[in-house]
Tab-separated table of C-alpha atoms in Angstrom:
chain	number	residue	atom	x	y	z
W	1	UNK	CA	82.351	95.014	123.532
W	2	UNK	CA	79.019	93.213	123.239
W	3	UNK	CA	77.156	96.074	122.673
W	4	UNK	CA	79.191	97.027	119.926
W	5	UNK	CA	78.809	93.426	118.111
W	6	UNK	CA	75.221	93.223	118.751
W	7	UNK	CA	74.634	96.222	117.099
W	8	UNK	CA	77.019	95.070	114.084
W	9	UNK	CA	75.003	91.902	114.026
W	10	UNK	CA	71.774	93.898	113.873
W	11	UNK	CA	72.739	96.128	111.187
W	12	UNK	CA	74.002	93.077	109.134
W	13	UNK	CA	70.602	91.643	109.631
W	14	UNK	CA	68.432	94.874	108.369
W	15	UNK	CA	71.307	95.603	105.547
W	16	UNK	CA	70.574	91.898	104.186
W	17	UNK	CA	66.972	92.554	103.995
W	18	UNK	CA	67.407	95.803	102.150
W	19	UNK	CA	69.461	93.839	99.571
W	20	UNK	CA	66.963	90.346	99.331
W	21	UNK	CA	66.598	90.552	95.862
W	22	UNK	CA	70.272	91.091	95.023
W	23	UNK	CA	71.390	88.304	97.217
W	24	UNK	CA	68.246	85.937	96.778
W	25	UNK	CA	68.882	84.351	100.387
W	26	UNK	CA	65.371	84.884	101.634
W	27	UNK	CA	64.730	87.507	104.781
W	28	UNK	CA	63.028	85.528	107.042
W	29	UNK	CA	66.244	83.100	107.123
W	30	UNK	CA	68.617	86.178	107.936
W	31	UNK	CA	66.449	87.710	110.473
W	32	UNK	CA	65.926	84.490	112.344
W	33	UNK	CA	69.258	83.718	112.033
W	34	UNK	CA	70.504	86.868	113.282
W	35	UNK	CA	67.785	87.488	116.183
W	36	UNK	CA	68.694	83.949	117.808
W	37	UNK	CA	72.439	84.187	117.611
W	38	UNK	CA	72.408	88.096	119.730
W	39	UNK	CA	69.868	86.689	122.507
W	40	UNK	CA	72.804	83.424	122.663
W	41	UNK	CA	75.116	85.873	122.973
W	42	UNK	CA	73.027	87.946	125.870
W	43	UNK	CA	73.182	84.511	127.513
W	44	UNK	CA	76.844	83.633	127.040
W	45	UNK	CA	78.246	86.910	128.503
W	46	UNK	CA	75.477	88.068	131.038
W	47	UNK	CA	77.627	88.902	134.094
W	48	UNK	CA	76.434	86.331	136.749
W	49	UNK	CA	72.871	84.751	137.246
W	50	UNK	CA	70.917	87.567	138.366
W	51	UNK	CA	72.043	89.238	134.926
W	52	UNK	CA	70.963	86.098	133.487
W	53	UNK	CA	67.925	85.889	135.171
W	54	UNK	CA	66.933	89.312	133.484
W	55	UNK	CA	68.007	88.422	130.301
W	56	UNK	CA	65.464	85.532	130.737
W	57	UNK	CA	62.922	87.566	131.671
W	58	UNK	CA	63.261	90.226	128.875
W	59	UNK	CA	63.064	87.273	125.939
W	60	UNK	CA	60.162	85.799	127.627
W	61	UNK	CA	57.980	89.016	127.493
W	62	UNK	CA	59.549	89.788	123.983
W	63	UNK	CA	58.914	86.118	122.849
W	64	UNK	CA	54.899	86.843	124.437
W	65	UNK	CA	54.524	89.768	122.495
W	66	UNK	CA	55.778	87.355	118.983
W	67	UNK	CA	53.477	84.799	120.242
W	68	UNK	CA	50.240	87.026	119.947
W	69	UNK	CA	51.019	88.296	116.967
W	70	UNK	CA	52.018	85.134	115.084
W	71	UNK	CA	48.452	83.609	116.463
W	72	UNK	CA	46.202	86.285	115.090
W	73	UNK	CA	48.427	86.320	111.979
W	74	UNK	CA	48.271	82.666	111.448
W	75	UNK	CA	44.097	82.928	111.836
W	76	UNK	CA	43.731	85.616	109.573
W	77	UNK	CA	46.101	83.608	106.842
W	78	UNK	CA	44.346	80.676	107.236
W	79	UNK	CA	41.118	81.817	105.972
W	80	UNK	CA	42.793	83.689	102.937
W	81	UNK	CA	44.618	80.605	102.247
W	82	UNK	CA	41.107	78.671	101.814
W	83	UNK	CA	39.661	81.147	99.994
W	84	UNK	CA	42.290	81.643	97.843
W	85	UNK	CA	42.915	78.217	97.051
W	86	UNK	CA	39.422	77.499	96.220
W	87	UNK	CA	39.577	80.299	93.760
W	88	UNK	CA	36.686	81.969	95.764
W	89	UNK	CA	38.208	85.954	95.773
W	90	UNK	CA	39.008	85.893	91.993
W	91	UNK	CA	35.820	84.536	90.839
W	92	UNK	CA	34.013	87.038	92.827
W	93	UNK	CA	36.310	89.825	91.453
W	94	UNK	CA	34.936	88.616	87.907
W	95	UNK	CA	31.532	88.512	88.450
W	96	UNK	CA	31.392	91.859	89.440
W	97	UNK	CA	32.901	93.427	87.120
W	98	UNK	CA	31.034	94.563	84.001
W	99	UNK	CA	31.902	92.831	80.743
W	100	UNK	CA	32.702	96.270	79.473
W	101	UNK	CA	34.113	99.395	81.193
W	102	UNK	CA	36.373	102.142	80.487
W	103	UNK	CA	40.315	102.595	81.639
W	104	UNK	CA	39.082	105.080	83.751
W	105	UNK	CA	36.104	103.501	85.629
W	106	UNK	CA	38.744	100.193	85.528
W	107	UNK	CA	41.245	102.545	87.629
W	108	UNK	CA	38.479	103.725	89.953
W	109	UNK	CA	37.102	99.816	90.580
W	110	UNK	CA	41.164	98.715	91.297
W	111	UNK	CA	41.614	101.015	93.594
W	112	UNK	CA	38.385	101.019	95.352
W	113	UNK	CA	38.842	97.007	95.802
W	114	UNK	CA	42.259	96.937	96.698
W	115	UNK	CA	41.503	99.288	99.182
W	116	UNK	CA	38.760	97.492	101.030
W	117	UNK	CA	39.968	94.060	100.623
W	118	UNK	CA	43.447	95.030	101.800
W	119	UNK	CA	41.600	96.032	105.135
W	120	UNK	CA	40.573	92.351	105.681
W	121	UNK	CA	43.463	90.310	103.923
W	122	UNK	CA	47.053	90.523	103.538
W	123	UNK	CA	48.512	92.998	101.358
W	124	UNK	CA	50.563	89.992	99.580
W	125	UNK	CA	46.851	88.614	98.371
W	126	UNK	CA	45.175	91.985	98.267
W	127	UNK	CA	47.892	92.772	95.835
W	128	UNK	CA	47.954	89.621	93.947
W	129	UNK	CA	44.546	89.319	93.418
W	130	UNK	CA	44.012	93.183	91.971
W	131	UNK	CA	46.909	92.380	89.911
W	132	UNK	CA	44.921	89.529	88.302
W	133	UNK	CA	41.910	91.791	87.631
W	134	UNK	CA	44.430	94.147	85.456
W	135	UNK	CA	45.689	91.060	83.899
W	136	UNK	CA	42.307	90.089	82.700
W	137	UNK	CA	41.810	93.298	80.055
W	138	UNK	CA	44.310	94.035	77.625
W	139	UNK	CA	46.574	97.356	78.578
W	140	UNK	CA	49.154	99.046	76.802
W	141	UNK	CA	52.962	98.972	79.030
W	142	UNK	CA	52.736	102.322	79.944
W	143	UNK	CA	48.618	102.283	81.688
W	144	UNK	CA	50.045	98.989	83.480
W	145	UNK	CA	52.648	100.961	85.599
W	146	UNK	CA	50.166	103.669	86.143
W	147	UNK	CA	47.824	100.846	87.294
W	148	UNK	CA	50.642	99.362	89.381
W	149	UNK	CA	51.368	102.729	91.276
W	150	UNK	CA	47.877	102.821	92.275
W	151	UNK	CA	47.339	99.349	93.286
W	152	UNK	CA	50.492	99.608	95.467
W	153	UNK	CA	49.194	102.622	97.316
W	154	UNK	CA	45.922	101.419	97.366
W	155	UNK	CA	46.807	98.353	99.348
W	156	UNK	CA	48.705	99.858	101.540
W	157	UNK	CA	46.455	102.811	102.111
W	158	UNK	CA	43.968	100.269	103.290
W	159	UNK	CA	45.576	98.166	105.233
W	160	UNK	CA	46.165	100.894	107.851
W	161	UNK	CA	42.359	101.795	109.297
W	162	UNK	CA	42.097	98.031	110.350
W	163	UNK	CA	44.178	95.682	112.424
W	164	UNK	CA	43.105	92.849	110.099
W	165	UNK	CA	44.735	94.451	106.899
W	166	UNK	CA	48.360	95.459	108.230
W	167	UNK	CA	50.773	94.138	110.548
W	168	UNK	CA	51.982	97.440	111.451
W	169	UNK	CA	48.638	99.041	112.460
W	170	UNK	CA	47.944	95.573	114.210
W	171	UNK	CA	51.451	96.081	116.388
W	172	UNK	CA	50.123	99.636	117.421
W	173	UNK	CA	46.856	98.428	118.518
W	174	UNK	CA	48.424	95.374	120.558
W	175	UNK	CA	50.657	97.987	122.261
W	176	UNK	CA	47.870	100.224	123.067
W	177	UNK	CA	48.546	102.875	121.412
W	178	UNK	CA	45.734	102.606	119.214
W	179	UNK	CA	42.034	101.658	119.463
W	180	UNK	CA	39.504	100.386	116.970
W	181	UNK	CA	37.774	103.360	117.167
W	182	UNK	CA	40.772	105.550	117.102
W	183	UNK	CA	41.716	103.624	114.204
W	184	UNK	CA	38.161	104.125	112.126
W	185	UNK	CA	39.211	107.362	111.931
W	186	UNK	CA	41.931	106.633	109.034
W	187	UNK	CA	39.296	105.318	106.716
W	188	UNK	CA	38.279	108.806	104.963
W	189	UNK	CA	41.700	110.641	104.576
W	190	UNK	CA	43.194	107.623	103.568
W	191	UNK	CA	40.669	106.342	100.603
W	192	UNK	CA	40.788	110.561	99.894
W	193	UNK	CA	44.033	110.598	99.175
W	194	UNK	CA	43.685	107.258	97.263
W	195	UNK	CA	40.977	108.525	95.095
W	196	UNK	CA	43.025	111.816	94.243
W	197	UNK	CA	46.298	109.377	93.522
W	198	UNK	CA	43.500	107.469	91.211
W	199	UNK	CA	42.114	111.229	89.624
W	200	UNK	CA	45.668	111.782	88.771
W	201	UNK	CA	47.047	108.708	87.008
W	202	UNK	CA	43.642	108.036	84.847
W	203	UNK	CA	44.433	111.053	82.941
W	204	UNK	CA	44.162	110.437	79.166
W	205	UNK	CA	42.501	106.839	80.054
W	206	UNK	CA	39.616	106.859	77.870
W	207	UNK	CA	39.635	103.563	75.847
W	208	UNK	CA	37.290	101.113	76.057
W	209	UNK	CA	38.226	97.633	77.716
W	210	UNK	CA	36.775	94.110	77.337
W	211	UNK	CA	36.919	91.788	80.326
W	212	UNK	CA	37.685	88.421	80.119
W	213	UNK	CA	35.804	86.160	81.955
W	214	UNK	CA	35.786	82.895	82.642
W	215	UNK	CA	32.947	81.833	85.465
W	216	UNK	CA	33.024	78.690	87.290
W	217	UNK	CA	30.709	77.773	89.891
W	218	UNK	CA	31.139	78.760	93.736
W	219	UNK	CA	30.720	75.595	96.010
W	220	UNK	CA	28.362	76.134	98.847
W	221	UNK	CA	31.143	75.709	101.472
W	222	UNK	CA	33.147	78.568	100.296
W	223	UNK	CA	30.582	80.743	100.399
W	224	UNK	CA	30.179	79.258	103.997
W	225	UNK	CA	33.945	80.024	104.945
W	226	UNK	CA	33.805	83.353	103.452
W	227	UNK	CA	30.806	83.896	105.720
W	228	UNK	CA	32.694	83.113	108.582
W	229	UNK	CA	35.726	84.752	107.981
W	230	UNK	CA	33.314	87.966	108.022
W	231	UNK	CA	31.297	87.517	110.967
W	232	UNK	CA	35.072	86.618	112.566
W	233	UNK	CA	36.452	89.986	111.287
W	234	UNK	CA	33.294	91.463	112.370
W	235	UNK	CA	32.931	89.925	115.790
W	236	UNK	CA	36.764	90.800	116.698
W	237	UNK	CA	35.939	94.526	116.444
W	238	UNK	CA	32.938	94.389	118.169
W	239	UNK	CA	34.198	92.202	121.309
W	240	UNK	CA	36.854	94.170	121.795
W	241	UNK	CA	35.208	97.677	121.652
W	242	UNK	CA	32.699	96.283	123.987
W	243	UNK	CA	34.565	93.366	126.009
W	244	UNK	CA	37.512	94.573	125.719
W	245	UNK	CA	38.537	91.018	124.259
W	246	UNK	CA	41.461	90.100	122.596
W	247	UNK	CA	41.710	90.298	118.931
W	248	UNK	CA	43.854	86.923	119.046
W	249	UNK	CA	40.885	85.198	120.927
W	250	UNK	CA	38.051	85.966	118.710
W	251	UNK	CA	39.991	85.165	115.577
W	252	UNK	CA	41.404	82.305	116.907
W	253	UNK	CA	37.608	81.327	117.804
W	254	UNK	CA	36.363	82.188	114.469
W	255	UNK	CA	39.327	79.554	112.948
W	256	UNK	CA	38.143	76.880	115.538
W	257	UNK	CA	34.077	77.572	114.160
W	258	UNK	CA	35.368	77.641	110.421
W	259	UNK	CA	37.357	73.839	111.111
W	260	UNK	CA	34.306	72.333	112.701
W	261	UNK	CA	31.819	73.664	109.829
W	262	UNK	CA	33.701	73.016	106.874
W	263	UNK	CA	34.712	69.745	108.085
W	264	UNK	CA	30.610	69.049	108.571
W	265	UNK	CA	30.178	70.016	105.369
W	266	UNK	CA	33.168	68.176	103.505
W	267	UNK	CA	32.522	65.086	105.713
W	268	UNK	CA	31.040	62.963	102.117
W	269	UNK	CA	34.335	64.704	100.003
W	270	UNK	CA	37.286	63.369	98.995
W	271	UNK	CA	39.016	66.786	99.613
W	272	UNK	CA	42.077	67.605	102.335
W	273	UNK	CA	40.961	68.178	105.701
W	274	UNK	CA	40.411	71.890	105.785
W	275	UNK	CA	42.439	72.159	108.549
W	276	UNK	CA	45.294	71.448	106.024
W	277	UNK	CA	45.240	74.548	104.778
W	278	UNK	CA	47.063	75.830	107.878
W	279	UNK	CA	49.875	74.503	106.065
W	280	UNK	CA	49.481	76.663	102.993
W	281	UNK	CA	49.952	79.906	105.154
W	282	UNK	CA	52.884	81.961	104.412
W	283	UNK	CA	55.039	81.010	106.999
W	284	UNK	CA	58.284	82.470	105.510
W	285	UNK	CA	56.510	85.943	106.566
W	286	UNK	CA	55.631	84.911	109.929
W	287	UNK	CA	59.296	83.487	110.599
W	288	UNK	CA	60.296	87.268	109.093
W	289	UNK	CA	58.112	88.620	111.846
W	290	UNK	CA	59.812	86.664	114.391
W	291	UNK	CA	63.225	87.286	113.431
W	292	UNK	CA	62.868	91.142	113.386
W	293	UNK	CA	61.122	91.308	116.323
W	294	UNK	CA	64.051	89.372	118.644
W	295	UNK	CA	66.471	91.963	116.429
W	296	UNK	CA	64.432	94.442	117.904
W	297	UNK	CA	64.214	93.145	121.196
W	298	UNK	CA	68.181	92.909	121.307
W	299	UNK	CA	68.209	96.792	120.500
W	300	UNK	CA	66.029	97.401	122.992
W	301	UNK	CA	68.007	95.411	125.737
W	302	UNK	CA	71.744	97.643	124.538
W	303	UNK	CA	69.229	100.733	125.274
W	304	UNK	CA	70.180	101.702	121.111
W	305	UNK	CA	66.230	102.560	120.595
W	306	UNK	CA	66.308	105.559	122.830
W	307	UNK	CA	68.195	107.249	119.966
W	308	UNK	CA	65.000	107.161	118.249
W	309	UNK	CA	63.531	109.465	120.843
W	310	UNK	CA	66.557	111.829	120.109
W	311	UNK	CA	64.451	113.001	116.731
W	312	UNK	CA	61.034	113.095	118.731
W	313	UNK	CA	63.342	115.668	121.105
W	314	UNK	CA	64.341	117.974	118.220
W	315	UNK	CA	61.339	117.935	116.225
W	316	UNK	CA	57.618	118.006	117.289
W	317	UNK	CA	56.022	114.504	117.230
W	318	UNK	CA	53.887	115.949	113.490
W	319	UNK	CA	56.667	116.592	111.750
W	320	UNK	CA	58.993	113.398	113.163
W	321	UNK	CA	56.069	111.152	112.528
W	322	UNK	CA	56.029	112.276	108.864
W	323	UNK	CA	59.940	112.184	108.633
W	324	UNK	CA	59.062	108.195	110.083
W	325	UNK	CA	56.701	107.745	107.312
W	326	UNK	CA	59.217	109.028	104.719
W	327	UNK	CA	62.416	106.738	106.034
W	328	UNK	CA	59.725	103.520	105.759
W	329	UNK	CA	60.466	103.274	101.958
W	330	UNK	CA	63.915	102.612	102.740
W	331	UNK	CA	63.540	100.716	106.116
W	332	UNK	CA	61.258	97.700	106.446
W	333	UNK	CA	58.114	98.848	108.369
W	334	UNK	CA	58.090	96.187	110.733
W	335	UNK	CA	61.665	96.714	112.633
W	336	UNK	CA	60.973	100.212	111.705
W	337	UNK	CA	57.620	99.729	113.742
W	338	UNK	CA	58.788	97.566	116.550
W	339	UNK	CA	62.032	99.806	117.790
W	340	UNK	CA	59.630	103.055	117.304
W	341	UNK	CA	57.036	100.823	120.057
W	342	UNK	CA	60.093	99.780	121.866
W	343	UNK	CA	61.382	103.369	122.704
W	344	UNK	CA	58.665	104.218	124.565
W	345	UNK	CA	57.570	107.368	123.267
W	346	UNK	CA	55.180	109.461	125.016
W	347	UNK	CA	52.398	110.448	122.264
W	348	UNK	CA	48.937	111.551	122.046
W	349	UNK	CA	46.082	109.173	120.381
W	350	UNK	CA	45.575	111.722	117.225
W	351	UNK	CA	49.748	111.442	117.123
W	352	UNK	CA	49.651	107.593	117.156
W	353	UNK	CA	47.370	107.702	115.002
W	354	UNK	CA	49.649	109.989	112.467
W	355	UNK	CA	52.277	107.209	113.487
W	356	UNK	CA	50.477	104.121	112.343
W	357	UNK	CA	49.190	106.091	108.759
W	358	UNK	CA	53.213	107.176	108.156
W	359	UNK	CA	54.240	103.611	109.047
W	360	UNK	CA	51.984	101.950	107.065
W	361	UNK	CA	51.322	104.192	103.668
W	362	UNK	CA	54.903	105.748	103.869
W	363	UNK	CA	56.388	102.549	102.192
W	364	UNK	CA	54.135	103.134	99.084
W	365	UNK	CA	57.094	106.066	97.768
W	366	UNK	CA	59.613	103.613	96.874
W	367	UNK	CA	58.857	100.211	95.127
W	368	UNK	CA	61.274	98.110	97.275
W	369	UNK	CA	59.787	100.170	100.368
W	370	UNK	CA	56.806	97.686	101.019
W	371	UNK	CA	55.561	94.304	100.506
W	372	UNK	CA	52.958	95.187	98.304
W	373	UNK	CA	55.828	96.872	95.777
W	374	UNK	CA	57.676	93.896	95.835
W	375	UNK	CA	54.888	91.635	94.773
W	376	UNK	CA	53.854	94.127	92.119
W	377	UNK	CA	57.289	94.053	90.716
W	378	UNK	CA	57.504	90.540	90.591
W	379	UNK	CA	54.733	89.834	88.730
W	380	UNK	CA	54.233	93.118	86.387
W	381	UNK	CA	57.810	93.321	84.193
W	382	UNK	CA	56.727	96.728	82.941
W	383	UNK	CA	56.910	98.043	86.518
W	384	UNK	CA	60.322	98.317	87.825
W	385	UNK	CA	62.202	100.677	90.433
W	386	UNK	CA	63.249	103.270	87.436
W	387	UNK	CA	59.539	103.442	86.111
W	388	UNK	CA	57.991	103.730	89.497
W	389	UNK	CA	60.372	106.067	90.493
W	390	UNK	CA	58.628	108.942	87.745
W	391	UNK	CA	55.448	108.254	89.769
W	392	UNK	CA	57.238	110.021	92.666
W	393	UNK	CA	55.980	113.472	92.590
W	394	UNK	CA	52.242	111.987	92.876
W	395	UNK	CA	52.949	109.540	95.243
W	396	UNK	CA	54.742	111.966	97.737
W	397	UNK	CA	51.704	114.584	97.214
W	398	UNK	CA	48.949	111.843	98.055
W	399	UNK	CA	50.918	110.793	100.940
W	400	UNK	CA	51.088	113.959	102.105
W	401	UNK	CA	47.326	114.756	101.819
W	402	UNK	CA	46.689	111.657	103.304
W	403	UNK	CA	48.816	113.076	106.195
W	404	UNK	CA	47.196	116.264	106.522
W	405	UNK	CA	43.890	114.046	106.611
W	406	UNK	CA	44.646	111.949	109.197
W	407	UNK	CA	45.937	115.089	111.435
W	408	UNK	CA	42.628	116.739	111.059
W	409	UNK	CA	40.695	113.741	112.273
W	410	UNK	CA	42.952	112.906	114.762
W	411	UNK	CA	41.703	115.586	116.869
W	412	UNK	CA	38.964	113.800	117.046
W	413	UNK	CA	40.831	110.861	118.716
W	414	UNK	CA	40.915	109.887	122.410
C-alpha cells in the first residue's frame, strides 16, 4: 500500500517537472515538496524501531551524496555569478570576435565557444552568453533557429567531458563510475559531432556580418578572479588524478582563495563584499537537485530502481545506453542519471562513458530535454518546439555519430 502511494507521488512529481512551462510552478518547489513528503511517510509508516533506524541510515547516506554535489555546484556557480555580474565574460567574447565575419565563420566560432565554455561553466550560463554573441549581429529569423539549435547541442556536448561542465557527468564521477582521465576521452568525439552539425547547419550561409561592439574596461580584480577560477579548475583535475583529493575540497579551497584575494583587492572600494556573490547563485537549481535526489532515494528504498536493470538484462549496454540517451530528451537527465546510478548496474569503464555521453547529450534531441534548450527557447522567440523539431534529423544523426565515436574512444578507458 505504502509503496504504491510513494510511487504515485514520485510519478506526479516527475510529471510536474515535464509540464513546468504549462502550470507555471517551478520544478524546484514541486520536487522538494514531494521529495521531503515521501521520506516523512517512510518514517511514519516504518514498522518498529529497527525499520526506522534503517530509514534514518539511508536518509543520511542520501543527504551526504546531496551535500557533496551541492557544495561543488555552489562553488563553481559563485565564480561564474561574480564574473557574469561584472560583465567580464561578455566583454572577453566581444573582444575576441572580429568586427566583420561571414555567417559560416560565426557558426563555427559559436560552436567552438559554446562547447569550450560549457566545459567550465554551467549550461545555463554558457547558453546565455552564446545567445548574447549571436544577438550582437543582425540575423534573419530562420538563421537564428539554426544558430540556436547549434548552441543547444554544443553546450550539452561540451559539458560532458569535464566534471565542472555538466551535473550528470559530476554525478557519474562522484559515484566512481568514470575517472577524469576517462572523461577526457569524450572531448574528441563530442566536439567532432558538434563540428559536423555546424557543417550541416551552415549550408547556404554566405553573407557578411557586422558585429556590434561596446568595449568597456575590465577591472584588474575581475581578471584576477578569472585567473583563480582557471587555476582552481586545473588544480581540481590535477590533484584528483595525482592524490585522489575530492574535487569538492579543492573547489572550496579555490573559492576561499578567491574570497580572500578579491576582498584584499577591493578593500578601498565601496563595492559589495565579494562573499555576497554567493547570494547570486541560482539556488532554484540547487533546490531542484536536492528534491530530485530525495525522490530517487525513495525509489531505491521501495526497490523500484531494479526495474532499470531489466532493460540492461534484455539488451547489451551498448544499445541500452543509447536508448537511455534518447529517453533523456523526455525525462530530465538529473533524475534519470540518479536512478541509473542507484540501480547498481554493472558495466565496464567504456560503457559508463557511453552512458555519460548519452544522458548528457541525448537531451538535445528535444528543446524541452535540457536546461540549455529551455533557456534558448525563452531568449529566442523564433526558436519553438516545432521549429526545433524540424532539426531533429540533423540532431539525431550527430548524437549517433558522437555516440559511435565515444564507443571507439571508450576502448582505451580503464
